[in-house]
Amino acid sequence: MNLAVVGMIAGMALGFAGYFGGFGAFVLVAALGAIGFVAGRFLEGDLDPGEFFRARGDRRR
């Protein structure tokens, strides 16, 4: 699926959550979407867990 279509679907989901559920539902849907995005990137192998826990000055590449 094209990334533009995925972005459009995510935007529509956030819009519906904001309209029908208010700001709290909007924030909840956005946070769960971000968590799902990061989890998906981990499962695909695009992210290394060490990238989040490594110190800034540590350059082991």
Coordinates of N, CA, C and O in Angstrom, one line a residue, residues 12-39:
M12 N -7.7 10.2 8.6 CA -9.1 10.1 8.7 C -9.5 9.4 10.1 O -10.5 9.9 10.7
A13 N -8.7 8.4 10.5 CA -9.0 7.8 11.8 C -8.9 8.9 12.9 O -9.7 8.9 13.9
L14 N -7.8 9.7 12.9 CA -7.7 10.7 13.9 C -8.8 11.8 13.8 O -9.3 12.3 14.8
G15 N -9.2 12.1 12.6 CA -10.3 13.0 12.4 C -11.6 12.5 13.0 O -12.3 13.2 13.7
F16 N -11.9 11.3 12.8 CA -13.1 10.7 13.3 C -13.0 10.6 14.9 O -14.0 10.8 15.6
A17 N -11.9 10.2 15.4 CA -11.7 10.1 16.8 C -11.9 11.5 17.5 O -12.5 11.6 18.5
G18 N -11.3 12.5 16.8 CA -11.5 13.9 17.4 C -12.9 14.4 17.3 O -13.4 15.1 18.2
Y19 N -13.6 14.1 16.2 CA -14.9 14.6 16.0 C -15.9 13.9 17.0 O -16.7 14.5 17.6
F20 N -15.8 12.5 17.0 CA -16.8 11.8 17.8 C -16.4 11.6 19.3 O -17.3 11.4 20.1
G21 N -15.1 11.6 19.6 CA -14.7 11.3 20.9 C -14.1 12.5 21.7 O -13.8 12.4 22.8
G22 N -13.8 13.5 21.0 CA -13.2 14.7 21.6 C -11.7 14.6 21.6 O -11.1 13.8 21.0
F23 N -11.1 15.6 22.3 CA -9.7 15.7 22.2 C -9.0 14.5 22.9 O -7.9 14.1 22.4
G24 N -9.5 14.0 24.0 CA -8.9 12.9 24.7 C -8.8 11.6 23.8 O -7.8 10.9 23.7
A25 N -9.9 11.4 23.0 CA -9.9 10.3 22.1 C -8.9 10.5 20.9 O -8.2 9.6 20.5
F26 N -8.7 11.7 20.5 CA -7.8 12.1 19.5 C -6.4 11.8 19.9 O -5.6 11.2 19.2
V27 N -6.0 12.2 21.1 CA -4.7 12.0 21.7 C -4.4 10.5 21.9 O -3.3 10.0 21.6
L28 N -5.5 9.8 22.4 CA -5.3 8.3 22.6 C -5.0 7.6 21.2 O -4.1 6.8 21.1
V29 N -5.8 7.9 20.2 CA -5.6 7.3 18.9 C -4.2 7.7 18.3 O -3.5 6.8 17.8
A30 N -3.8 8.9 18.5 CA -2.5 9.3 18.0 C -1.4 8.6 18.7 O -0.4 8.1 18.1
A31 N -1.5 8.5 20.0 CA -0.4 7.8 20.8 C -0.4 6.3 20.5 O 0.7 5.7 20.3
L32 N -1.5 5.6 20.4 CA -1.5 4.2 20.0 C -1.0 4.0 18.6 O -0.4 3.0 18.3
G33 N -1.3 5.0 17.7 CA -0.8 4.9 16.3 C 0.7 5.0 16.3 O 1.4 4.3 15.5
A34 N 1.3 5.9 17.1 CA 2.7 6.0 17.1 C 3.4 4.8 17.7 O 4.4 4.3 17.2
I35 N 2.8 4.2 18.8 CA 3.3 3.0 19.3 C 3.3 1.8 18.3 O 4.2 1.1 18.2
G36 N 2.2 1.8 17.6 CA 2.0 0.7 16.6 C 3.0 0.9 15.5 O 3.6 -0.1 14.9
F37 N 3.3 2.1 15.1 CA 4.3 2.4 14.0 C 5.7 2.0 14.5 O 6.4 1.3 13.7
V38 N 6.1 2.3 15.7 CA 7.4 1.9 16.2 C 7.5 0.4 16.3 O 8.5 -0.2 15.9
A39 N 6.4 -0.2 16.8 CA 6.4 -1.7 16.9 C 6.5 -2.4 15.5 O 7.2 -3.3 15.4

